[in-house]
Tab-separated table of C-alpha atoms in Angstrom:
chain	number	residue	atom	x	y	z
N	1	MET	CA	21.212	-37.454	59.834
N	2	LYS	CA	24.642	-36.104	58.973
N	3	LYS	CA	23.874	-36.319	55.252
N	4	ILE	CA	20.604	-34.464	55.673
N	5	THR	CA	22.421	-31.756	57.631
N	6	GLN	CA	24.952	-31.363	54.828
N	7	ILE	CA	22.208	-31.081	52.223
N	8	LEU	CA	20.316	-28.486	54.276
N	9	THR	CA	23.557	-26.547	54.753
N	10	LEU	CA	24.100	-26.571	50.993
N	11	LEU	CA	20.542	-25.376	50.302
N	12	ILE	CA	20.888	-22.586	52.893
N	13	ALA	CA	24.149	-21.498	51.284
N	14	ILE	CA	22.547	-21.408	47.847
N	15	PHE	CA	19.582	-19.467	49.228
N	16	ALA	CA	21.930	-16.984	50.903
N	17	LEU	CA	23.886	-16.499	47.702
N	18	CYS	CA	20.656	-15.858	45.799
N	19	ASN	CA	19.575	-13.285	48.393
N	20	CYS	CA	22.962	-11.584	48.129
N	21	ALA	CA	22.643	-11.482	44.374
N	22	TYR	CA	19.137	-10.025	44.632
N	23	ALA	CA	20.371	-7.451	47.165
N	24	ILE	CA	23.236	-6.376	44.910
N	25	GLU	CA	20.821	-6.196	41.990
N	26	ASP	CA	18.382	-4.039	44.016
N	27	VAL	CA	21.180	-1.643	44.963
N	28	GLN	CA	22.250	-1.377	41.362
N	29	LYS	CA	18.630	-0.800	40.297
N	30	ASN	CA	18.240	1.999	42.844
N	31	LYS	CA	21.428	3.654	41.609
N	32	ASN	CA	20.304	3.488	37.999
N	33	LYS	CA	16.630	4.196	38.641
N	34	ASP	CA	16.637	7.569	36.886
N	35	VAL	CA	18.482	6.148	33.900
N	36	VAL	CA	16.059	3.235	33.632
N	37	LEU	CA	13.048	5.549	33.840
N	38	LYS	CA	14.465	7.760	31.110
N	39	GLU	CA	15.106	4.730	28.920
N	40	GLU	CA	11.565	3.459	29.528
N	41	VAL	CA	10.101	6.852	28.659
N	42	LYS	CA	12.200	6.965	25.498
N	43	GLU	CA	11.214	3.421	24.558
N	44	ASN	CA	7.520	4.140	25.160
N	45	ALA	CA	7.786	7.283	23.048
N	46	GLN	CA	9.380	5.283	20.243
N	47	LYS	CA	6.636	2.675	20.452
N	48	GLN	CA	3.951	5.373	20.372
N	49	GLU	CA	5.621	7.013	17.361
N	50	GLN	CA	5.814	3.673	15.571
N	51	SER	CA	2.161	2.959	16.371
N	52	ARG	CA	1.225	6.417	15.112
N	53	MET	CA	3.087	5.840	11.848
N	54	GLU	CA	1.505	2.411	11.390
N	55	ALA	CA	-2.008	3.634	12.236
N	56	ASP	CA	-4.416	4.126	9.373
N	57	ILE	CA	-4.663	7.646	7.979
N	58	GLU	CA	-8.116	9.160	7.606
N	59	ILE	CA	-8.912	12.008	5.211
N	60	GLN	CA	-10.452	15.123	6.714
N	61	ASP	CA	-13.406	16.809	5.025
N	62	GLY	CA	-12.286	19.684	2.839
N	63	ALA	CA	-8.740	18.374	2.420
N	64	ILE	CA	-6.839	18.976	-0.818
N	65	LEU	CA	-4.716	15.984	-1.762
N	66	SER	CA	-2.019	15.580	-4.361
N	67	LEU	CA	-1.272	12.290	-6.065
N	68	ASN	CA	1.698	11.838	-3.736
N	69	ASP	CA	-0.600	12.353	-0.731
N	70	CYS	CA	-2.946	9.649	-1.981
N	71	ILE	CA	-0.033	7.275	-2.555
N	72	ARG	CA	1.337	7.931	0.938
N	73	ILE	CA	-2.086	7.268	2.483
N	74	ALA	CA	-2.433	4.029	0.530
N	75	LEU	CA	1.032	2.797	1.511
N	76	THR	CA	0.276	3.568	5.164
N	77	ASN	CA	-3.202	2.024	5.239
N	78	SER	CA	-2.689	-0.996	2.993
N	79	PRO	CA	-3.168	-4.316	4.842
N	80	GLU	CA	-1.139	-6.005	2.103
N	81	ILE	CA	1.818	-3.691	2.711
N	82	LYS	CA	1.564	-4.373	6.441
N	83	LYS	CA	1.450	-8.112	5.747
N	84	TYR	CA	4.601	-8.019	3.636
N	85	LYS	CA	6.367	-5.878	6.237
N	86	ASN	CA	5.585	-8.532	8.839
N	87	LEU	CA	6.845	-11.220	6.461
N	88	VAL	CA	10.113	-9.280	6.241
N	89	ARG	CA	10.264	-9.242	10.047
N	90	GLN	CA	9.586	-12.971	10.080
N	91	ALA	CA	12.352	-13.642	7.545
N	92	ASN	CA	14.742	-11.495	9.579
N	93	ALA	CA	13.890	-13.471	12.720
N	94	LEU	CA	14.524	-16.758	10.902
N	95	LEU	CA	17.890	-15.394	9.789
N	96	GLY	CA	18.729	-14.635	13.423
N	97	GLN	CA	17.708	-18.157	14.431
N	98	SER	CA	19.992	-19.678	11.810
N	99	LYS	CA	22.931	-17.609	13.096
N	100	ALA	CA	22.235	-18.714	16.675
N	101	SER	CA	23.972	-22.048	16.016
N	102	TYR	CA	27.323	-20.238	16.217
N	103	PHE	CA	26.554	-18.942	19.719
N	104	PRO	CA	27.389	-21.016	22.818
N	105	SER	CA	24.662	-23.051	24.496
N	106	LEU	CA	24.343	-23.122	28.284
N	107	SER	CA	22.480	-25.852	30.147
N	108	LEU	CA	21.809	-26.161	33.877
N	109	GLY	CA	20.434	-29.035	35.914
N	110	THR	CA	19.830	-29.884	39.540
N	111	GLY	CA	18.232	-32.743	41.420
N	112	TYR	CA	17.913	-34.728	44.617
N	113	TYR	CA	18.661	-38.423	44.303
N	114	GLY	CA	17.807	-41.271	46.661
N	115	LYS	CA	19.161	-44.836	46.402
N	116	PHE	CA	18.082	-47.851	48.518
N	117	ASN	CA	19.719	-51.312	48.434
N	118	ASN	CA	18.700	-54.477	50.302
N	119	ASN	CA	21.439	-57.111	50.311
N	120	ASP	CA	20.993	-60.279	52.448
N	121	GLY	CA	18.702	-58.493	54.829
N	122	THR	CA	20.989	-55.531	55.141
N	123	SER	CA	19.470	-52.224	54.096
N	124	ILE	CA	21.716	-49.519	52.705
N	125	SER	CA	20.453	-46.060	51.721
N	126	ASP	CA	22.394	-43.302	50.041
N	127	ASN	CA	20.918	-39.859	49.309
N	128	SER	CA	22.626	-37.085	47.374
N	129	TYR	CA	22.057	-33.651	45.886
N	130	GLY	CA	23.547	-32.743	42.500
N	131	LEU	CA	24.073	-29.556	40.504
N	132	ASN	CA	25.371	-29.590	36.900
N	133	ALA	CA	26.235	-26.834	34.405
N	134	SER	CA	27.585	-27.258	30.896
N	135	LEU	CA	28.643	-24.917	28.108
N	136	SER	CA	28.792	-26.092	24.495
N	137	GLN	CA	30.260	-24.236	21.505
N	138	LEU	CA	29.999	-25.293	17.865
N	139	ILE	CA	33.435	-25.180	16.230
N	140	PHE	CA	32.777	-26.561	12.757
N	141	SER	CA	29.671	-27.999	11.082
N	142	PHE	CA	31.192	-28.960	7.711
N	143	GLY	CA	29.057	-26.349	5.922
N	144	LYS	CA	25.643	-27.235	7.356
N	145	VAL	CA	25.127	-24.094	9.432
N	146	GLY	CA	26.625	-21.964	6.683
N	147	ALA	CA	24.093	-23.356	4.194
N	148	LYS	CA	21.236	-22.616	6.598
N	149	ILE	CA	22.419	-19.041	7.129
N	150	LYS	CA	22.796	-18.410	3.387
N	151	LYS	CA	19.332	-19.840	2.778
N	152	ALA	CA	17.840	-17.579	5.456
N	153	LYS	CA	19.652	-14.537	4.020
N	154	LEU	CA	18.296	-15.248	0.547
N	155	ASN	CA	14.773	-15.730	1.910
N	156	LYS	CA	15.122	-12.360	3.656
N	157	ILE	CA	16.176	-10.790	0.339
N	158	ALA	CA	13.170	-12.389	-1.363
N	159	ALA	CA	10.856	-10.995	1.327
N	160	ASP	CA	12.296	-7.503	0.776
N	161	PHE	CA	11.657	-7.766	-2.970
N	162	ASP	CA	8.109	-9.007	-2.344
N	163	LEU	CA	7.454	-5.922	-0.214
N	164	ASN	CA	8.936	-3.711	-2.926
N	165	TYR	CA	6.745	-5.274	-5.615
N	166	GLU	CA	3.604	-4.893	-3.520
N	167	THR	CA	4.550	-1.246	-3.002
N	168	ILE	CA	4.790	-0.449	-6.709
N	169	LYS	CA	1.547	-2.335	-7.398
N	170	THR	CA	-0.174	-0.220	-4.759
N	171	ILE	CA	1.236	2.946	-6.336
N	172	PHE	CA	-0.030	1.815	-9.748
N	173	ASN	CA	-3.538	1.174	-8.411
N	174	VAL	CA	-3.693	4.600	-6.763
N	175	LYS	CA	-2.431	6.354	-9.894
N	176	THR	CA	-4.953	4.543	-12.088
N	177	ASN	CA	-7.867	5.414	-9.807
N	178	TYR	CA	-6.621	8.990	-9.390
N	179	TYR	CA	-6.609	9.372	-13.178
N	180	ALA	CA	-10.083	7.816	-13.316
N	181	VAL	CA	-11.522	10.447	-10.959
N	182	LEU	CA	-9.988	13.250	-13.023
N	183	ALA	CA	-11.311	11.707	-16.239
N	184	ALA	CA	-14.772	11.153	-14.742
N	185	THR	CA	-14.816	14.769	-13.552
N	186	ALA	CA	-13.938	15.988	-17.039
N	187	ASN	CA	-16.533	13.742	-18.656
N	188	MET	CA	-19.202	14.934	-16.224
N	189	LYS	CA	-18.401	18.534	-17.161
N	190	VAL	CA	-18.597	17.592	-20.846
N	191	GLN	CA	-22.061	16.091	-20.326
N	192	GLU	CA	-23.161	19.121	-18.333
N	193	ALA	CA	-22.019	21.380	-21.169
N	194	ASN	CA	-23.861	19.113	-23.606
N	195	ILE	CA	-27.074	19.695	-21.662
N	196	SER	CA	-26.558	23.425	-21.980
N	197	VAL	CA	-26.045	23.147	-25.753
N	198	ASN	CA	-29.151	20.988	-26.196
N	199	GLU	CA	-31.081	23.285	-23.889
N	200	ARG	CA	-30.249	26.283	-26.059
N	201	GLN	CA	-31.193	24.320	-29.149
N	202	TYR	CA	-34.510	23.386	-27.585
N	203	GLN	CA	-35.239	26.996	-26.647
N	204	GLN	CA	-34.428	28.237	-30.130
N	205	THR	CA	-36.471	25.508	-31.828
N	206	LYS	CA	-39.416	26.253	-29.562
N	207	ALA	CA	-39.227	29.955	-30.385
N	208	TYR	CA	-39.107	29.192	-34.113
N	209	PHE	CA	-42.010	26.764	-33.766
N	210	GLU	CA	-44.164	29.328	-31.991
N	211	GLU	CA	-43.378	31.779	-34.786
N	212	GLY	CA	-44.345	29.164	-37.365
N	213	LEU	CA	-40.845	28.891	-38.787
N	214	LYS	CA	-40.215	25.278	-37.725
N	215	SER	CA	-42.331	22.155	-37.590
N	216	LYS	CA	-43.601	20.281	-34.544
N	217	ILE	CA	-41.294	17.346	-35.269
N	218	ASP	CA	-38.228	19.560	-34.824
N	219	LEU	CA	-39.504	20.634	-31.403
N	220	VAL	CA	-40.187	17.034	-30.347
N	221	ASN	CA	-36.740	15.949	-31.537
N	222	ALA	CA	-35.160	18.789	-29.565
N	223	GLU	CA	-36.952	17.570	-26.425
N	224	VAL	CA	-35.752	13.999	-27.072
N	225	TYR	CA	-32.129	15.080	-27.514
N	226	LEU	CA	-32.324	17.207	-24.369
N	227	SER	CA	-33.647	14.217	-22.402
N	228	ASP	CA	-30.861	12.029	-23.801
N	229	ALA	CA	-28.309	14.631	-22.714
N	230	LYS	CA	-29.703	14.527	-19.169
N	231	ILE	CA	-29.552	10.726	-19.155
N	232	ASN	CA	-25.928	10.874	-20.282
N	233	TYR	CA	-25.211	13.287	-17.445
N	234	VAL	CA	-26.696	10.868	-14.894
N	235	THR	CA	-24.586	8.082	-16.406
N	236	SER	CA	-21.479	10.250	-16.060
N	237	GLN	CA	-22.390	10.803	-12.396
N	238	ASN	CA	-22.554	7.040	-11.893
N	239	THR	CA	-19.135	6.678	-13.528
N	240	TYR	CA	-17.785	9.441	-11.306
N	241	ASP	CA	-19.148	7.814	-8.142
N	242	ALA	CA	-17.615	4.476	-9.140
N	243	ALA	CA	-14.255	6.207	-9.690
N	244	VAL	CA	-14.465	7.906	-6.281
N	245	ILE	CA	-15.258	4.605	-4.562
N	246	ALA	CA	-12.354	2.928	-6.364
N	247	LEU	CA	-9.937	5.707	-5.336
N	248	ASN	CA	-11.063	5.549	-1.700
N	249	ASN	CA	-10.781	1.775	-1.791
N	250	SER	CA	-7.249	1.911	-3.208
N	251	MET	CA	-6.327	4.150	-0.241
N	252	TYR	CA	-8.258	1.831	2.133
N	253	ILE	CA	-10.494	4.697	3.281
N	254	GLN	CA	-13.654	3.271	4.831
N	255	SER	CA	-15.455	6.588	5.275
N	256	SER	CA	-16.707	8.839	2.471
N	257	PRO	CA	-15.032	12.197	3.124
N	258	LYS	CA	-15.468	15.205	0.854
N	259	TYR	CA	-12.071	16.244	-0.408
N	260	SER	CA	-10.431	17.513	-3.576
N	261	ILE	CA	-7.531	16.204	-5.607
N	262	GLU	CA	-5.044	18.334	-7.474
N	263	LYS	CA	-4.820	18.267	-11.232
N	264	LEU	CA	-1.728	16.911	-12.950
N	265	GLU	CA	0.240	17.924	-15.984
N	266	SER	CA	-1.226	14.863	-17.652
N	267	PHE	CA	-4.777	16.059	-16.862
N	268	ASN	CA	-4.837	19.796	-17.422
N	269	PHE	CA	-8.257	21.186	-16.518
N	270	ALA	CA	-9.436	24.736	-16.192
N	271	ASN	CA	-10.246	23.974	-12.556
N	272	LYS	CA	-7.270	23.614	-10.238
N	273	TYR	CA	-8.936	20.935	-8.116
N	274	ALA	CA	-11.366	18.131	-8.803
N	275	GLU	CA	-13.928	17.528	-6.080
N	276	VAL	CA	-14.082	14.014	-4.675
N	277	ALA	CA	-17.458	13.224	-3.125
N	278	LEU	CA	-20.337	10.909	-3.902
N	279	LYS	CA	-23.121	12.705	-5.756
N	280	ASN	CA	-26.676	12.925	-4.419
N	281	PHE	CA	-29.238	11.956	-7.041
N	282	ASP	CA	-32.103	14.289	-6.274
N	283	GLN	CA	-35.473	14.228	-7.960
N	284	ASP	CA	-35.175	17.721	-9.369
N	285	LEU	CA	-32.408	16.827	-11.827
N	286	VAL	CA	-34.749	17.400	-14.761
N	287	LYS	CA	-36.004	20.602	-13.180
N	288	LYS	CA	-32.432	21.760	-12.717
N	289	PHE	CA	-31.806	21.678	-16.445
N	290	LYS	CA	-35.318	22.480	-17.598
N	291	ALA	CA	-35.467	25.100	-20.333
N	292	PRO	CA	-37.270	28.294	-19.321
N	293	GLU	CA	-40.515	29.152	-21.047
N	294	LEU	CA	-40.212	31.783	-23.762
N	295	ALA	CA	-42.818	34.423	-24.465
N	296	GLN	CA	-45.122	33.915	-27.414
N	297	GLY	CA	-43.445	35.079	-30.624
N	298	ALA	CA	-40.063	35.690	-28.981
N	299	SER	CA	-36.896	34.845	-30.858
N	300	TYR	CA	-33.795	33.350	-29.280
N	301	GLN	CA	-30.368	34.176	-30.626
N	302	THR	CA	-27.567	31.863	-29.506
N	303	SER	CA	-23.935	31.277	-30.203
N	304	VAL	CA	-21.899	28.164	-29.569
N	305	GLN	CA	-19.787	28.305	-26.403
N	306	LYS	CA	-16.578	26.303	-26.541
N	307	ASN	CA	-15.950	23.926	-23.651
N	308	GLU	CA	-12.768	25.245	-22.032
N	309	LEU	CA	-12.637	22.581	-19.333
N	310	ILE	CA	-9.893	20.559	-20.992
N	311	ASP	CA	-6.799	21.731	-22.759
N	312	ILE	CA	-6.790	20.189	-26.223
N	313	ASN	CA	-3.204	21.293	-26.775
N	314	TYR	CA	-1.908	18.305	-24.847
N	315	LYS	CA	1.848	18.102	-24.412
N	316	VAL	CA	3.087	14.531	-24.289
N	317	LYS	CA	6.165	14.111	-22.143
N	318	LYS	CA	8.547	11.843	-24.026
N	319	PHE	CA	8.980	8.456	-22.403
N	320	PRO	CA	12.644	8.228	-21.336
N	321	TYR	CA	13.272	4.650	-22.510
N	322	THR	CA	13.051	2.802	-25.804
N	323	LEU	CA	11.333	-0.561	-26.067
N	324	ASN	CA	14.595	-2.519	-25.866
N	325	GLU	CA	15.776	-0.406	-22.937
N	326	SER	CA	12.450	-1.001	-21.192
N	327	ILE	CA	12.750	-4.763	-21.607
N	328	ALA	CA	16.307	-4.693	-20.243
N	329	LEU	CA	15.241	-2.539	-17.298
N	330	ALA	CA	12.362	-4.885	-16.511
N	331	LYS	CA	14.651	-7.922	-16.392
N	332	GLU	CA	17.077	-6.001	-14.206
N	333	ASN	CA	14.700	-4.200	-11.849
N	334	ARG	CA	11.508	-6.225	-11.502
N	335	PRO	CA	11.207	-7.051	-7.774
N	336	ASP	CA	9.091	-10.143	-8.410
N	337	LEU	CA	11.742	-11.576	-10.749
N	338	ARG	CA	14.527	-10.791	-8.298
N	339	SER	CA	12.469	-12.400	-5.535
N	340	PHE	CA	12.102	-15.561	-7.634
N	341	VAL	CA	15.868	-15.607	-8.227
N	342	ALA	CA	16.554	-15.203	-4.493
N	343	VAL	CA	14.153	-18.056	-3.683
N	344	ARG	CA	15.875	-20.215	-6.330
N	345	ASP	CA	19.269	-19.491	-4.784
N	346	ALA	CA	17.870	-20.298	-1.332
N	347	LEU	CA	16.684	-23.667	-2.647
N	348	ARG	CA	20.208	-24.319	-3.916
N	349	GLN	CA	21.439	-23.862	-0.362
N	350	GLU	CA	18.690	-26.214	0.813
N	351	LEU	CA	19.926	-28.840	-1.655
N	352	LYS	CA	23.487	-28.311	-0.441
N	353	TYR	CA	22.356	-28.815	3.165
N	354	GLN	CA	20.480	-32.027	2.365
N	355	ARG	CA	23.589	-33.450	0.714
N	356	ILE	CA	25.784	-32.850	3.782
N	357	GLN	CA	23.278	-33.205	6.620
N	358	TYR	CA	24.777	-36.566	7.691
N	359	LEU	CA	28.158	-34.977	8.468
N	360	PRO	CA	29.018	-34.521	12.172
N	361	ASP	CA	29.308	-31.357	14.251
N	362	LEU	CA	32.631	-30.561	15.908
N	363	LYS	CA	31.974	-29.020	19.322
N	364	ALA	CA	33.872	-27.928	22.420
N	365	LYS	CA	32.221	-28.609	25.759
N	366	GLY	CA	32.877	-27.626	29.340
N	367	THR	CA	30.987	-29.258	32.246
N	368	TYR	CA	30.945	-28.452	35.948
N	369	GLY	CA	29.352	-30.829	38.472
N	370	LEU	CA	28.638	-30.516	42.194
N	371	ASN	CA	27.541	-33.561	44.215
N	372	ALA	CA	26.572	-33.508	47.884
N	373	ALA	CA	26.476	-37.051	49.224
N	374	SER	CA	28.429	-38.477	52.143
N	375	THR	CA	31.099	-36.029	51.098
N	376	MET	CA	30.967	-32.832	49.057
N	377	THR	CA	32.575	-33.315	45.633
N	378	ASN	CA	32.832	-31.187	42.512
N	379	SER	CA	34.308	-31.725	39.088
N	380	PHE	CA	35.125	-29.818	35.898
N	381	GLN	CA	35.538	-31.384	32.478
N	382	VAL	CA	36.614	-30.004	29.103
N	383	ALA	CA	36.080	-32.050	25.955
N	384	GLY	CA	36.047	-31.883	22.189
N	385	THR	CA	33.290	-33.941	20.607
N	386	LEU	CA	32.281	-35.050	17.152
N	387	ASP	CA	28.506	-35.439	17.213
N	388	PHE	CA	26.669	-37.484	14.601
N	389	THR	CA	22.913	-37.308	14.193
N	390	SER	CA	20.925	-40.411	13.396
N	391	ILE	CA	21.523	-41.326	9.755
N	392	ASN	CA	18.767	-42.750	7.552
N	393	ALA	CA	20.171	-43.192	4.066
N	394	MET	CA	16.760	-43.673	2.448
N	395	ASP	CA	15.383	-40.537	4.090
N	396	ILE	CA	18.413	-38.512	2.992
N	397	LYS	CA	18.092	-39.787	-0.589
N	398	TYR	CA	14.489	-38.662	-0.984
N	399	LYS	CA	15.071	-35.364	0.772
N	400	ILE	CA	17.755	-34.669	-1.821
N	401	GLU	CA	15.304	-35.624	-4.592
N	402	GLU	CA	12.703	-33.291	-3.094
N	403	ALA	CA	15.203	-30.427	-2.953
N	404	LYS	CA	16.172	-31.030	-6.606
N	405	ALA	CA	12.517	-30.996	-7.664
N	406	LYS	CA	11.882	-27.736	-5.789
N	407	LEU	CA	14.902	-26.204	-7.489
N	408	ASP	CA	13.625	-27.270	-10.917
N	409	VAL	CA	10.200	-25.767	-10.144
N	410	ALA	CA	11.880	-22.501	-9.166
N	411	ASP	CA	13.892	-22.476	-12.416
N	412	ASN	CA	10.698	-23.066	-14.395
N	413	ALA	CA	8.946	-20.215	-12.580
N	414	ILE	CA	11.829	-17.847	-13.357
N	415	ASP	CA	11.841	-18.875	-17.017
N	416	LYS	CA	8.081	-18.302	-17.312
N	417	LEU	CA	8.218	-14.947	-15.548
N	418	GLU	CA	11.045	-13.746	-17.808
N	419	LYS	CA	8.962	-14.645	-20.879
N	420	ASP	CA	5.870	-12.987	-19.384
N	421	ILE	CA	7.866	-9.845	-18.635
N	422	TYR	CA	9.133	-9.704	-22.221
N	423	PHE	CA	5.605	-10.075	-23.593
N	424	ASN	CA	3.951	-7.715	-21.103
N	425	VAL	CA	6.512	-4.951	-21.583
N	426	GLN	CA	6.151	-5.189	-25.355
N	427	THR	CA	2.353	-5.112	-25.163
N	428	ALA	CA	2.225	-2.212	-22.703
N	429	TYR	CA	4.845	-0.201	-24.593
N	430	VAL	CA	3.191	-0.631	-28.000
N	431	ASN	CA	-0.189	0.269	-26.511
N	432	MET	CA	1.281	3.426	-24.963
N	433	VAL	CA	2.881	4.488	-28.258
N	434	GLN	CA	-0.332	3.896	-30.206
N	435	LEU	CA	-2.369	5.974	-27.769
N	436	GLU	CA	0.260	8.702	-27.845
N	437	LYS	CA	-0.048	8.909	-31.646
N	438	LYS	CA	-3.839	9.218	-31.400
N	439	ILE	CA	-3.752	12.271	-29.118
N	440	PRO	CA	-2.996	14.953	-31.756
N	441	LEU	CA	-5.483	13.344	-34.159
N	442	THR	CA	-8.221	13.423	-31.532
N	443	GLU	CA	-7.388	17.046	-30.740
N	444	VAL	CA	-7.956	17.881	-34.412
N	445	SER	CA	-11.267	16.005	-34.281
N	446	VAL	CA	-12.432	18.075	-31.289
N	447	LYS	CA	-11.526	21.316	-33.057
N	448	GLN	CA	-13.162	20.261	-36.323
N	449	THR	CA	-16.398	19.090	-34.717
N	450	PHE	CA	-16.596	22.364	-32.797
N	451	GLU	CA	-16.132	24.366	-35.992
N	452	ASN	CA	-18.766	22.207	-37.682
N	453	LEU	CA	-21.161	22.875	-34.804
N	454	GLU	CA	-20.613	26.611	-35.146
N	455	LEU	CA	-21.362	26.446	-38.874
N	456	ALA	CA	-24.432	24.235	-38.410
N	457	MET	CA	-25.921	26.504	-35.753
N	458	GLY	CA	-25.143	29.584	-37.815
N	459	ARG	CA	-26.920	28.104	-40.827
N	460	TYR	CA	-29.859	27.063	-38.648
N	461	GLU	CA	-30.234	30.543	-37.182
N	462	VAL	CA	-30.532	32.162	-40.621
N	463	GLY	CA	-32.884	29.471	-41.915
N	464	LEU	CA	-30.463	27.694	-44.269
N	465	GLY	CA	-29.843	24.571	-42.203
N	466	ASN	CA	-32.165	21.928	-40.797
N	467	PHE	CA	-32.573	20.588	-37.286
N	468	LEU	CA	-30.954	17.189	-37.917
N	469	GLU	CA	-27.824	18.875	-39.247
N	470	VAL	CA	-27.482	20.815	-35.997
N	471	GLN	CA	-28.153	17.770	-33.815
N	472	ASP	CA	-25.611	15.690	-35.704
N	473	ALA	CA	-23.066	18.439	-35.124
N	474	ILE	CA	-23.913	18.572	-31.393
N	475	VAL	CA	-23.642	14.791	-31.032
N	476	ASN	CA	-20.355	14.662	-32.940
N	477	TYR	CA	-18.816	17.437	-30.836
N	478	ASN	CA	-19.895	15.741	-27.616
N	479	LYS	CA	-18.541	12.361	-28.744
N	480	ALA	CA	-15.251	13.955	-29.787
N	481	GLN	CA	-14.833	15.453	-26.308
N	482	GLU	CA	-15.736	12.143	-24.656
N	483	SER	CA	-13.215	10.333	-26.854
N	484	TYR	CA	-10.546	12.894	-26.032
N	485	VAL	CA	-11.041	12.566	-22.269
N	486	LYS	CA	-11.020	8.763	-22.522
N	487	LEU	CA	-7.901	8.846	-24.692
N	488	ILE	CA	-5.992	10.995	-22.195
N	489	PHE	CA	-7.052	8.637	-19.407
N	490	ASP	CA	-6.080	5.530	-21.394
N	491	TYR	CA	-2.711	7.045	-22.299
N	492	ASN	CA	-1.845	7.898	-18.701
N	493	VAL	CA	-2.875	4.437	-17.514
N	494	ALA	CA	-0.877	2.823	-20.331
N	495	ARG	CA	2.183	4.871	-19.418
N	496	ALA	CA	1.810	3.907	-15.753
N	497	LYS	CA	1.460	0.276	-16.854
N	498	VAL	CA	4.802	0.448	-18.685
N	499	GLU	CA	6.373	2.034	-15.603
N	500	LEU	CA	4.952	-0.801	-13.508
N	501	GLU	CA	6.288	-3.449	-15.887
N	502	ILE	CA	9.818	-2.005	-15.778
N	503	ALA	CA	9.625	-1.206	-12.029
N	504	LYS	CA	10.215	2.494	-12.646
N	505	LEU	CA	6.945	3.746	-11.206
N	506	ASP	CA	8.090	7.171	-10.050
N	507	LYS	CA	5.709	9.600	-8.442
N	508	PRO	CA	4.780	12.255	-11.034
N	509	GLN	CA	5.232	15.941	-10.511
N	510	GLU	CA	2.137	17.917	-9.859
N	511	GLN	CA	1.419	20.984	-11.927
N	512	LYS	CA	2.227	24.229	-10.202
N	513	ASP	CA	0.139	27.332	-10.267
N	514	LYS	CA	1.096	29.846	-12.856
């Protein structure tokens, strides 16, 4: 009975101490209530701001977006970017876990113990209540914890580089699709102008036919070429719609808003903005471009109108690096290569850990014990310990072999990537230079085919030329414009590809109004 009374007294004392602690804590909470509320409001505001920044961005109808705007939207909306950001958080958390080994460990335990002995018919019982607390601090691990921390740091660095590489790939995709919309817009305007040229030719041929100056076959051919021009226009609309869908997809926009994108120095159009919206294919497309009926015996005088949509005096901005400089920059700056190197270095730390994992841990420990039995006793102990984990020599051997193999795989991956970078930079750079050299030649072709079209139509109007000569000139001029638009697009994509390969994918400047 006396023992039970002592135990109950101890429990009541502990309960009273807990209540006192709670009371002190409540008083402190009441004193700091305003401060806590302010901190909670501030924290909630920060969480809301972070959620707002991480929320997907939608494009409003009628918006005018620059290339930088599109890139910002893509970087905000991209699930891949969000994934790599979370992987960075995960790597940072693992780094914190590895550092935790250097922090002290606290353990608490309590229990009620009952013991009953029966010796020669004599029963003896002994009940007790115990409370234990211990504090352990790692002093020295012979390099094991250090290897883990270095490995975690290197994995964190690799995660940062992976995020960086995904970022520049996203920028490249947006730039490519942005250029594609501008090119598709230009090509659609070229095809629309081609319809107008063929429409005029049809009207003139019809007037000449009704006057008896041209044959029926010329009129039929004019109708065929006009129909082909309309078909080409529909095809250009399909290309435009595909480019719009690709641009929206690269920005992870699920809706189909109507917005405009600004022109760039690399795509200099007469229009300041290019509309971005899916086209409606109505049934009156042919009616829209149908040539008006001319009065019997009427003549139709026409002159060739130059397509001023695109500037054929294209100014190529000199690429700031030579081929050798580009290769050196790629090996120095490529985030994927630097990530591979960081992973390789982390595996070296893993190999180091496996080689020393059998070594002991030197720790300092302090233990406090309270025991309530027939008498109340307490104790405090301080000790230095050398703790060995279970050692399995065979397991350690093959873990070391595994770590060596992983390290060799990482070295092979780095070697392959370095060779791929060298080849890819060379290929992209040479392609960019070749396209750059073609630009002035294609500009000359556009000018020459336009002059040829003027001459052919002039000869046709005065009766010296034939219909096929005019149509060949029209087709050649249209193809020259198509080739020019495609060349400008290919050059800009090739230049962006080089920038991607050397990890120098800067956001371009937009052209300002003059």
